[in-house]
mmCIF file of C-alpha atoms and ligand atoms in Angstrom:
data_model
loop_
_atom_site.group_PDB
_atom_site.id
_atom_site.type_symbol
_atom_site.label_atom_id
_atom_site.label_comp_id
_atom_site.label_asym_id
_atom_site.label_seq_id
_atom_site.Cartn_x
_atom_site.Cartn_y
_atom_site.Cartn_z
ATOM 1 C CA MET V 1 21.273 -10.029 -15.162
ATOM 2 C CA GLU V 2 22.028 -7.218 -12.445
ATOM 3 C CA ASN V 3 20.200 -3.760 -11.706
ATOM 4 C CA LEU V 4 17.202 -3.957 -14.402
ATOM 5 C CA HIS V 5 14.889 -1.296 -14.693
ATOM 6 C CA PRO V 6 11.504 -1.604 -12.575
ATOM 7 C CA GLU V 7 9.650 -2.010 -16.215
ATOM 8 C CA THR V 8 12.030 -5.248 -17.315
ATOM 9 C CA ALA V 9 12.217 -6.770 -13.062
ATOM 10 C CA ALA V 10 8.469 -6.757 -12.814
ATOM 11 C CA ILE V 11 8.581 -9.306 -16.209
ATOM 12 C CA ALA V 12 11.677 -11.032 -15.974
ATOM 13 C CA ALA V 13 11.865 -11.607 -11.903
ATOM 14 C CA GLY V 14 9.788 -14.854 -10.379
ATOM 15 C CA ARG V 15 10.291 -17.076 -13.157
ATOM 16 C CA PRO V 16 11.269 -20.902 -12.869
ATOM 17 C CA GLU V 17 15.494 -21.388 -14.056
ATOM 18 C CA ARG V 18 15.406 -21.624 -17.720
ATOM 19 C CA ILE V 19 15.866 -25.390 -18.540
ATOM 20 C CA ASP V 20 15.030 -27.211 -21.326
ATOM 21 C CA GLY V 21 11.139 -27.932 -21.392
ATOM 22 C CA ALA V 22 10.597 -25.581 -18.716
ATOM 23 C CA GLY V 23 7.438 -23.085 -18.330
ATOM 24 C CA LEU V 24 7.729 -19.696 -18.209
ATOM 25 C CA ASN V 25 5.574 -19.661 -15.043
ATOM 26 C CA VAL V 26 5.807 -21.075 -11.867
ATOM 27 C CA PRO V 27 2.494 -23.454 -11.525
ATOM 28 C CA ILE V 28 0.149 -22.988 -8.905
ATOM 29 C CA SER V 29 1.823 -25.214 -5.818
ATOM 30 C CA LEU V 30 -1.060 -26.545 -3.834
ATOM 31 C CA ASN V 31 0.328 -28.749 -1.176
ATOM 32 C CA SER V 32 0.009 -28.859 2.399
ATOM 33 C CA THR V 33 2.719 -30.762 2.874
ATOM 34 C CA PHE V 34 6.185 -31.984 1.252
ATOM 35 C CA LEU V 35 8.304 -35.087 1.539
ATOM 36 C CA PRO V 36 12.027 -34.834 3.522
ATOM 37 C CA GLY V 37 14.804 -32.107 2.240
ATOM 38 C CA GLY V 38 12.879 -29.205 1.358
ATOM 39 C CA ILE V 39 9.794 -27.172 2.528
ATOM 40 C CA GLY V 40 8.464 -29.138 4.561
ATOM 41 C CA TYR V 41 4.791 -28.220 5.652
ATOM 42 C CA GLY V 42 2.484 -25.949 3.663
ATOM 43 C CA ARG V 43 2.738 -22.847 6.433
ATOM 44 C CA TYR V 44 6.575 -22.373 6.271
ATOM 45 C CA GLY V 45 6.967 -22.253 2.387
ATOM 46 C CA ASN V 46 5.562 -22.563 -1.337
ATOM 47 C CA GLN V 47 7.127 -22.540 -4.587
ATOM 48 C CA THR V 48 4.673 -19.761 -5.838
ATOM 49 C CA TRP V 49 4.742 -17.392 -2.820
ATOM 50 C CA GLU V 50 8.650 -17.210 -3.708
ATOM 51 C CA ALA V 51 8.114 -16.370 -7.621
ATOM 52 C CA LEU V 52 5.871 -13.423 -5.953
ATOM 53 C CA GLU V 53 7.998 -12.674 -3.209
ATOM 54 C CA GLU V 54 11.372 -12.140 -5.211
ATOM 55 C CA THR V 55 9.438 -10.243 -7.656
ATOM 56 C CA ILE V 56 8.757 -7.878 -5.186
ATOM 57 C CA THR V 57 12.485 -8.230 -4.054
ATOM 58 C CA ALA V 58 13.434 -6.954 -7.365
ATOM 59 C CA LEU V 59 11.120 -4.075 -7.198
ATOM 60 C CA GLU V 60 11.634 -2.495 -3.896
ATOM 61 C CA GLU V 61 15.463 -3.099 -4.300
ATOM 62 C CA GLY V 62 15.794 -5.200 -1.144
ATOM 63 C CA GLN V 63 17.049 -8.882 -0.277
ATOM 64 C CA SER V 64 14.418 -10.716 0.187
ATOM 65 C CA THR V 65 10.147 -10.578 0.785
ATOM 66 C CA LEU V 66 7.757 -12.176 2.822
ATOM 67 C CA ALA V 67 4.301 -12.204 1.474
ATOM 68 C CA PHE V 68 1.554 -12.509 3.732
ATOM 69 C CA ALA V 69 -2.723 -13.142 3.268
ATOM 70 C CA SER V 70 -3.292 -9.331 3.261
ATOM 71 C CA GLY V 71 -1.495 -6.164 4.092
ATOM 72 C CA MET V 72 -2.946 -6.181 7.517
ATOM 73 C CA SER V 73 -1.575 -9.657 8.608
ATOM 74 C CA ALA V 74 1.392 -8.094 7.234
ATOM 75 C CA ILE V 75 1.437 -5.115 9.004
ATOM 76 C CA ALA V 76 0.154 -7.231 12.360
ATOM 77 C CA ALA V 77 3.584 -9.162 12.001
ATOM 78 C CA VAL V 78 5.401 -6.269 12.416
ATOM 79 C CA PHE V 79 3.906 -4.939 14.931
ATOM 80 C CA SER V 80 4.352 -8.349 16.750
ATOM 81 C CA LEU V 81 8.040 -8.306 16.849
ATOM 82 C CA LEU V 82 7.878 -5.459 19.089
ATOM 83 C CA PRO V 83 7.992 -6.113 23.238
ATOM 84 C CA HIS V 84 5.289 -4.907 25.229
ATOM 85 C CA GLY V 85 4.546 -1.433 25.515
ATOM 86 C CA ALA V 86 7.547 -0.505 23.146
ATOM 87 C CA PRO V 87 7.394 3.399 22.342
ATOM 88 C CA VAL V 88 6.445 3.521 18.653
ATOM 89 C CA VAL V 89 5.788 6.788 16.390
ATOM 90 C CA ALA V 90 3.263 6.230 13.875
ATOM 91 C CA SER V 91 1.451 9.092 11.885
ATOM 92 C CA ASN V 92 -1.579 10.391 12.939
ATOM 93 C CA GLN V 93 -3.660 10.037 9.684
ATOM 94 C CA GLY V 94 -3.100 6.720 8.065
ATOM 95 C CA TYR V 95 -5.227 3.697 6.423
ATOM 96 C CA SER V 96 -8.304 3.471 8.914
ATOM 97 C CA GLY V 97 -7.298 -0.628 9.474
ATOM 98 C CA THR V 98 -3.427 0.730 10.355
ATOM 99 C CA MET V 99 -4.918 3.273 12.529
ATOM 100 C CA SER V 100 -7.949 1.119 14.362
ATOM 101 C CA LEU V 101 -4.980 -1.542 15.058
ATOM 102 C CA LEU V 102 -2.138 0.654 16.611
ATOM 103 C CA LYS V 103 -5.463 2.576 18.524
ATOM 104 C CA LYS V 104 -6.527 -1.018 20.083
ATOM 105 C CA TYR V 105 -2.741 -1.739 20.799
ATOM 106 C CA HIS V 106 -2.559 1.429 22.808
ATOM 107 C CA GLU V 107 -5.501 1.193 24.680
ATOM 108 C CA GLN V 108 -4.444 -2.109 25.655
ATOM 109 C CA GLY V 109 -0.944 -0.901 26.762
ATOM 110 C CA ARG V 110 0.446 -3.171 24.052
ATOM 111 C CA LEU V 111 2.468 -0.961 22.599
ATOM 112 C CA GLU V 112 2.691 2.724 23.465
ATOM 113 C CA VAL V 113 2.011 4.674 20.196
ATOM 114 C CA ARG V 114 2.865 8.451 19.610
ATOM 115 C CA PHE V 115 0.667 9.642 16.784
ATOM 116 C CA VAL V 116 2.094 12.657 14.908
ATOM 117 C CA ASP V 117 1.538 14.579 11.490
ATOM 118 C CA ILE V 118 3.789 12.860 9.846
ATOM 119 C CA ALA V 119 4.233 15.829 7.212
ATOM 120 C CA ASN V 120 5.684 17.826 10.340
ATOM 121 C CA THR V 121 9.299 17.139 10.302
ATOM 122 C CA PRO V 122 10.509 18.938 13.720
ATOM 123 C CA ASP V 123 7.017 17.361 15.421
ATOM 124 C CA VAL V 124 8.362 13.957 14.032
ATOM 125 C CA PHE V 125 11.742 14.089 15.502
ATOM 126 C CA GLU V 126 10.529 15.314 18.442
ATOM 127 C CA ALA V 127 8.787 12.231 18.979
ATOM 128 C CA LEU V 128 11.342 10.016 17.957
ATOM 129 C CA MET V 129 12.611 10.993 21.441
ATOM 130 C CA GLY V 130 13.280 7.246 23.172
ATOM 131 C CA ALA V 131 10.850 5.782 20.667
ATOM 132 C CA ALA V 132 12.103 2.039 19.687
ATOM 133 C CA PHE V 133 9.979 2.254 16.030
ATOM 134 C CA LEU V 134 8.782 4.147 13.309
ATOM 135 C CA TRP V 135 6.047 3.192 10.823
ATOM 136 C CA ILE V 136 5.742 5.577 8.297
ATOM 137 C CA GLU V 137 2.311 5.865 5.885
ATOM 138 C CA SER V 138 3.530 8.436 3.094
ATOM 139 C CA PRO V 139 1.359 9.676 1.307
ATOM 140 C CA THR V 140 -1.369 9.159 4.077
ATOM 141 C CA ASN V 141 -4.805 7.262 3.039
ATOM 142 C CA PRO V 142 -6.775 9.216 2.027
ATOM 143 C CA THR V 143 -5.611 13.047 3.157
ATOM 144 C CA LEU V 144 -2.199 12.535 1.043
ATOM 145 C CA GLU V 145 0.102 13.977 3.391
ATOM 146 C CA VAL V 146 3.535 13.392 2.690
ATOM 147 C CA ALA V 147 6.661 12.643 4.814
ATOM 148 C CA GLU V 148 9.997 13.847 4.200
ATOM 149 C CA LEU V 149 10.921 10.626 4.071
ATOM 150 C CA ALA V 150 14.806 10.250 3.710
ATOM 151 C CA LEU V 151 14.974 13.079 6.842
ATOM 152 C CA ILE V 152 13.030 11.314 9.053
ATOM 153 C CA ILE V 153 14.373 7.531 8.093
ATOM 154 C CA GLY V 154 17.815 9.022 8.648
ATOM 155 C CA GLU V 155 17.005 10.537 11.768
ATOM 156 C CA ALA V 156 15.531 7.243 13.129
ATOM 157 C CA LYS V 157 18.420 5.362 12.188
ATOM 158 C CA LYS V 158 20.653 7.497 13.929
ATOM 159 C CA ARG V 159 18.714 6.548 16.779
ATOM 160 C CA ASN V 160 18.653 3.213 16.386
ATOM 161 C CA LEU V 161 15.070 2.796 15.638
ATOM 162 C CA GLY V 162 12.945 0.358 13.929
ATOM 163 C CA VAL V 163 11.764 2.086 11.127
ATOM 164 C CA ALA V 164 9.054 0.595 8.555
ATOM 165 C CA VAL V 165 6.987 2.104 5.511
ATOM 166 C CA ASP V 166 3.562 1.534 4.365
ATOM 167 C CA ASN V 167 4.338 1.987 0.652
ATOM 168 C CA THR V 168 1.109 1.121 -1.291
ATOM 169 C CA PHE V 169 -0.030 4.660 -2.097
ATOM 170 C CA ALA V 170 3.631 5.545 -4.058
ATOM 171 C CA THR V 171 4.896 1.854 -4.864
ATOM 172 C CA ALA V 172 8.360 1.326 -5.518
ATOM 173 C CA LEU V 173 8.443 3.304 -8.675
ATOM 174 C CA SER V 174 7.581 6.306 -6.596
ATOM 175 C CA GLN V 175 9.775 5.679 -3.389
ATOM 176 C CA LYS V 176 12.310 2.919 -2.108
ATOM 177 C CA PRO V 177 12.240 3.167 1.656
ATOM 178 C CA LEU V 178 15.014 0.544 1.843
ATOM 179 C CA VAL V 179 17.112 2.420 -0.423
ATOM 180 C CA MET V 180 16.351 5.214 1.899
ATOM 181 C CA GLY V 181 17.604 2.957 4.899
ATOM 182 C CA ALA V 182 14.200 1.891 6.099
ATOM 183 C CA ASP V 183 14.108 -1.613 7.357
ATOM 184 C CA ILE V 184 11.112 -2.896 6.323
ATOM 185 C CA SER V 185 8.680 -1.694 3.174
ATOM 186 C CA MET V 186 5.277 -2.919 3.384
ATOM 187 C CA ASN V 187 2.706 -3.173 0.313
ATOM 188 C CA SER V 188 -0.961 -3.844 0.441
ATOM 189 C CA VAL V 189 -0.313 -5.783 -2.662
ATOM 190 C CA THR V 190 -4.166 -6.133 -2.957
ATOM 191 C CA LYS V 191 -3.756 -2.804 -4.733
ATOM 192 C CA TYR V 192 -1.519 -1.785 -7.261
ATOM 193 C CA LEU V 193 1.295 -4.553 -7.412
ATOM 194 C CA SER V 194 -1.796 -6.972 -8.045
ATOM 195 C CA GLY V 195 -3.849 -4.200 -9.648
ATOM 196 C CA HIS V 196 -7.267 -6.152 -11.028
ATOM 197 C CA SER V 197 -9.424 -5.693 -7.588
ATOM 198 C CA ASP V 198 -9.348 -9.607 -7.590
ATOM 199 C CA VAL V 199 -6.574 -10.660 -4.530
ATOM 200 C CA LEU V 200 -6.410 -9.719 -0.988
ATOM 201 C CA LEU V 201 -2.373 -9.892 -0.309
ATOM 202 C CA GLY V 202 0.402 -7.631 1.697
ATOM 203 C CA SER V 203 4.133 -8.161 1.502
ATOM 204 C CA LEU V 204 7.070 -6.930 3.444
ATOM 205 C CA THR V 205 10.479 -6.292 1.994
ATOM 206 C CA MET V 206 13.944 -6.190 3.944
ATOM 207 C CA ARG V 207 17.545 -6.449 3.444
ATOM 208 C CA ASP V 208 18.349 -7.759 6.868
ATOM 209 C CA PRO V 209 18.707 -11.892 6.777
ATOM 210 C CA ALA V 210 17.998 -11.856 10.783
ATOM 211 C CA LEU V 211 14.877 -9.446 10.312
ATOM 212 C CA HIS V 212 13.619 -11.911 7.682
ATOM 213 C CA ALA V 213 14.103 -14.755 9.798
ATOM 214 C CA ARG V 214 12.285 -13.259 12.872
ATOM 215 C CA LEU V 215 9.543 -12.125 10.353
ATOM 216 C CA LEU V 216 9.553 -15.712 8.801
ATOM 217 C CA GLU V 217 8.773 -17.217 12.147
ATOM 218 C CA ALA V 218 5.903 -14.650 13.040
ATOM 219 C CA ARG V 219 4.302 -15.554 9.282
ATOM 220 C CA SER V 220 4.802 -19.151 10.564
ATOM 221 C CA LEU V 221 3.539 -19.592 13.784
ATOM 222 C CA LEU V 222 0.809 -16.906 13.458
ATOM 223 C CA GLY V 223 -0.424 -18.454 10.224
ATOM 224 C CA GLY V 224 -1.009 -15.373 7.902
ATOM 225 C CA ILE V 225 -0.131 -17.197 4.951
ATOM 226 C CA PRO V 226 -1.076 -16.502 1.429
ATOM 227 C CA GLY V 227 -2.819 -18.831 -0.906
ATOM 228 C CA PRO V 228 -0.564 -19.976 -3.509
ATOM 229 C CA PHE V 229 -3.245 -19.222 -6.252
ATOM 230 C CA GLU V 230 -3.693 -15.551 -5.043
ATOM 231 C CA CYS V 231 0.209 -15.545 -5.231
ATOM 232 C CA TRP V 232 -0.077 -16.347 -8.789
ATOM 233 C CA ILE V 233 -2.851 -14.320 -9.810
ATOM 234 C CA ALA V 234 -0.603 -11.371 -8.473
ATOM 235 C CA LEU V 235 2.349 -12.360 -10.199
ATOM 236 C CA ARG V 236 0.461 -12.759 -13.139
ATOM 237 C CA GLY V 237 -0.571 -8.669 -12.198
ATOM 238 C CA ILE V 238 2.585 -7.536 -11.301
ATOM 239 C CA ARG V 239 4.157 -8.124 -14.845
ATOM 240 C CA THR V 240 2.285 -4.907 -16.220
ATOM 241 C CA PHE V 241 2.338 -2.915 -12.736
ATOM 242 C CA PRO V 242 4.760 -0.365 -13.897
ATOM 243 C CA LEU V 243 2.902 0.223 -17.027
ATOM 244 C CA ARG V 244 -0.336 0.465 -15.498
ATOM 245 C CA PHE V 245 0.791 2.726 -12.593
ATOM 246 C CA ARG V 246 2.437 5.048 -15.058
ATOM 247 C CA ALA V 247 -0.833 5.008 -17.318
ATOM 248 C CA ALA V 248 -3.005 5.742 -14.747
ATOM 249 C CA GLU V 249 -0.430 8.524 -12.882
ATOM 250 C CA LYS V 250 -0.701 9.910 -16.175
ATOM 251 C CA ASN V 251 -4.298 10.056 -15.828
ATOM 252 C CA ALA V 252 -4.413 11.310 -12.431
ATOM 253 C CA GLN V 253 -2.115 14.103 -13.432
ATOM 254 C CA ASP V 254 -4.138 15.247 -16.545
ATOM 255 C CA LEU V 255 -7.558 15.002 -14.398
ATOM 256 C CA LEU V 256 -6.223 17.191 -11.754
ATOM 257 C CA ALA V 257 -6.276 20.527 -13.583
ATOM 258 C CA ARG V 258 -10.034 19.742 -14.443
ATOM 259 C CA LEU V 259 -10.705 18.885 -11.062
ATOM 260 C CA LYS V 260 -9.079 22.333 -9.410
ATOM 261 C CA ALA V 261 -11.191 24.262 -12.110
ATOM 262 C CA HIS V 262 -14.677 23.064 -11.178
ATOM 263 C CA PRO V 263 -17.032 25.100 -8.975
ATOM 264 C CA ALA V 264 -17.989 22.108 -6.783
ATOM 265 C CA ILE V 265 -14.101 21.464 -5.754
ATOM 266 C CA GLU V 266 -13.222 23.346 -2.699
ATOM 267 C CA ARG V 267 -9.797 21.415 -2.362
ATOM 268 C CA VAL V 268 -7.793 18.923 -4.443
ATOM 269 C CA ARG V 269 -5.605 17.072 -2.802
ATOM 270 C CA TYR V 270 -2.293 15.144 -4.970
ATOM 271 C CA PRO V 271 1.078 14.566 -3.717
ATOM 272 C CA GLY V 272 2.578 15.165 -6.808
ATOM 273 C CA PHE V 273 3.105 11.490 -7.974
ATOM 274 C CA GLY V 274 0.909 8.128 -8.270
ATOM 275 C CA ALA V 275 -2.586 7.937 -9.002
ATOM 276 C CA ILE V 276 -4.814 8.441 -6.220
ATOM 277 C CA ILE V 277 -6.426 12.032 -5.777
ATOM 278 C CA SER V 278 -8.372 13.072 -2.843
ATOM 279 C CA PHE V 279 -10.974 16.103 -3.152
ATOM 280 C CA ASP V 280 -13.147 17.808 -0.910
ATOM 281 C CA LEU V 281 -16.729 18.804 -2.533
ATOM 282 C CA ALA V 282 -18.661 22.047 -1.558
ATOM 283 C CA ALA V 283 -21.572 20.096 -0.213
ATOM 284 C CA ASP V 284 -22.419 18.102 3.032
ATOM 285 C CA ALA V 285 -22.086 14.144 3.271
ATOM 286 C CA SER V 286 -25.309 13.310 1.513
ATOM 287 C CA GLN V 287 -24.493 15.788 -1.628
ATOM 288 C CA THR V 288 -21.147 14.093 -1.168
ATOM 289 C CA GLU V 289 -22.692 10.678 -1.087
ATOM 290 C CA GLN V 290 -24.808 11.301 -4.523
ATOM 291 C CA VAL V 291 -21.909 12.547 -6.322
ATOM 292 C CA CYS V 292 -20.182 8.815 -5.708
ATOM 293 C CA ALA V 293 -23.782 6.953 -6.599
ATOM 294 C CA SER V 294 -24.232 8.950 -9.781
ATOM 295 C CA SER V 295 -21.001 7.916 -11.913
ATOM 296 C CA GLN V 296 -21.864 5.490 -14.452
ATOM 297 C CA LEU V 297 -17.819 4.652 -15.529
ATOM 298 C CA ILE V 298 -16.217 4.685 -11.895
ATOM 299 C CA ALA V 299 -16.947 2.355 -9.543
ATOM 300 C CA HIS V 300 -18.522 3.752 -6.255
ATOM 301 C CA ALA V 301 -16.410 1.014 -4.400
ATOM 302 C CA THR V 302 -13.646 1.170 -1.803
ATOM 303 C CA SER V 303 -10.206 0.024 -2.191
ATOM 304 C CA LEU V 304 -7.587 1.231 -4.755
ATOM 305 C CA GLY V 305 -5.066 0.156 -7.372
ATOM 306 C CA GLY V 306 -6.995 -1.713 -9.688
ATOM 307 C CA VAL V 307 -7.002 -0.852 -13.609
ATOM 308 C CA GLU V 308 -10.915 0.045 -13.039
ATOM 309 C CA SER V 309 -11.017 3.547 -11.308
ATOM 310 C CA THR V 310 -13.166 3.658 -8.264
ATOM 311 C CA TRP V 311 -14.465 6.205 -5.800
ATOM 312 C CA GLU V 312 -15.837 7.012 -2.764
ATOM 313 C CA ARG V 313 -16.514 8.950 0.076
ATOM 314 C CA ARG V 314 -14.072 7.969 2.869
ATOM 315 C CA ARG V 315 -16.263 9.063 5.865
ATOM 316 C CA ARG V 316 -18.724 6.737 5.245
ATOM 317 C CA TRP V 317 -17.089 3.978 7.129
ATOM 318 C CA PRO V 318 -17.581 4.521 10.740
ATOM 319 C CA ALA V 319 -13.298 3.656 11.238
ATOM 320 C CA GLU V 320 -12.496 6.710 9.186
ATOM 321 C CA SER V 321 -10.579 9.082 11.068
ATOM 322 C CA LEU V 322 -12.670 12.045 12.362
ATOM 323 C CA SER V 323 -9.991 14.574 11.020
ATOM 324 C CA VAL V 324 -11.178 13.645 7.197
ATOM 325 C CA PRO V 325 -13.787 15.792 5.915
ATOM 326 C CA GLU V 326 -17.244 14.655 5.567
ATOM 327 C CA SER V 327 -16.950 15.431 2.102
ATOM 328 C CA LEU V 328 -13.978 13.936 0.730
ATOM 329 C CA ILE V 329 -13.765 11.577 -2.458
ATOM 330 C CA ARG V 330 -10.965 9.594 -2.594
ATOM 331 C CA LEU V 331 -10.579 9.045 -6.175
ATOM 332 C CA SER V 332 -8.365 5.637 -7.435
ATOM 333 C CA VAL V 333 -7.781 6.651 -10.940
ATOM 334 C CA GLY V 334 -7.374 3.449 -13.255
ATOM 335 C CA CYS V 335 -6.557 3.188 -16.732
ATOM 336 C CA GLU V 336 -9.696 4.179 -18.600
ATOM 337 C CA HIS V 337 -9.321 7.128 -21.116
ATOM 338 C CA VAL V 338 -8.978 9.996 -19.694
ATOM 339 C CA ASP V 339 -11.969 11.893 -21.168
ATOM 340 C CA ASP V 340 -13.810 9.395 -20.453
ATOM 341 C CA LEU V 341 -13.107 9.368 -16.768
ATOM 342 C CA TRP V 342 -13.584 13.218 -17.097
ATOM 343 C CA ALA V 343 -17.414 12.895 -18.890
ATOM 344 C CA ASP V 344 -18.199 10.552 -15.540
ATOM 345 C CA ILE V 345 -17.136 12.668 -13.122
ATOM 346 C CA SER V 346 -18.165 15.905 -14.672
ATOM 347 C CA GLN V 347 -21.640 14.642 -15.354
ATOM 348 C CA ALA V 348 -21.722 12.946 -11.475
ATOM 349 C CA LEU V 349 -20.426 16.547 -10.217
ATOM 350 C CA ASN V 350 -22.819 18.252 -12.069
ATOM 351 C CA SER V 351 -25.993 16.352 -10.487
ATOM 352 C CA ILE V 352 -25.708 17.911 -7.385
HETATM 353 C C1 PLP M 401 -2.308 2.305 2.802
HETATM 354 C C2 PLP M 401 -2.622 1.009 3.333
HETATM 355 N N1 PLP M 401 -2.019 0.261 3.853
HETATM 356 C C3 PLP M 401 -2.827 -1.194 4.354
HETATM 357 C C4 PLP M 401 -4.259 -1.848 3.684
HETATM 358 C C5 PLP M 401 -4.101 -2.875 4.421
HETATM 359 O O1 PLP M 401 -4.328 -3.865 2.955
HETATM 360 P P1 PLP M 401 -5.045 -4.870 3.009
HETATM 361 O O2 PLP M 401 -6.717 -4.576 2.622
HETATM 362 O O3 PLP M 401 -4.601 -5.847 1.676
HETATM 363 O O4 PLP M 401 -4.967 -5.824 3.983
HETATM 364 C C6 PLP M 401 -4.521 -0.844 2.849
HETATM 365 C C7 PLP M 401 -5.802 -0.854 2.743
HETATM 366 O O5 PLP M 401 -6.710 0.041 1.688
HETATM 367 C C8 PLP M 401 -4.171 0.342 2.454
HETATM 368 O O6 PLP M 401 -4.689 1.233 1.557
#
């Protein structure tokens, strides 16, 4: 069937053919090599990867997806396609791994990166002049700035730039970069799509077969391939992704007003959708650490997008941008009962 709703696509896509006696789920294909006439070698393809890829393609409304060993290996494969010294426009705030990679490439002269405030559309437009590629993260990690995605993508495509969007925080349930004209929608599948804090995986979804061929070659040659077991676990998780994401988003929206009213909190950041909330405490770094360490239900841990809520002071990581306040806590709201979450948050806030 065509044009399935995301709740249905997440469940129906990536299934084996319905023939007599077939299982409902693809097997975990543990093969490094194959007899002639098919995949050939385990670095080029795998039946279990393909089932996950098909499901992400359906959610993102793309034509094809490539799964990678992690979100970072997917991101690195994209940049590997750019010629030496290519001018790239990228957000000046974003996931610290992406930022570190871009800064390193810039210092090495491998890319000429123009860092911009992605929420400042006129500044982004100006930076696009003469550029070859646009990398957008929106909302940004961890400060949750939101780009005018459709406008920026439209302008970049008018100027013939390649465009990739890191869709990890928003997910295809909140925005569909390919529908807006982007060439690539990237996901850290580690987060919401898998949803249980038990695997690392990444994905790139696209519509252009020629781009797919280039990225497939990059994956095959650079070797950032996913494990079949990880893909199977992610596939199991993705079946409930829309349910989990909506439940977590509802929890986040319920928590917003309570957080805003709390006297220990100076500023609450929320992009209007999704289940990540960042907030700045009226406190110093060590008091902020104390709040995070005082939680009994919320895991004091990095990462996000699991059924279990997690939080952390982002500046505890040396790679985090200095523009992120010392007292900023990034809270990934999970699927627990919202009143239990609030009871935990308020007791932790009251510990300082
Ligand atoms: C927005 C965003 N993009 C990319 C990544 C990298 O993904 P992975 O950890 O799966 O390599 C992360 C990880 O936290 C992220 O938050």
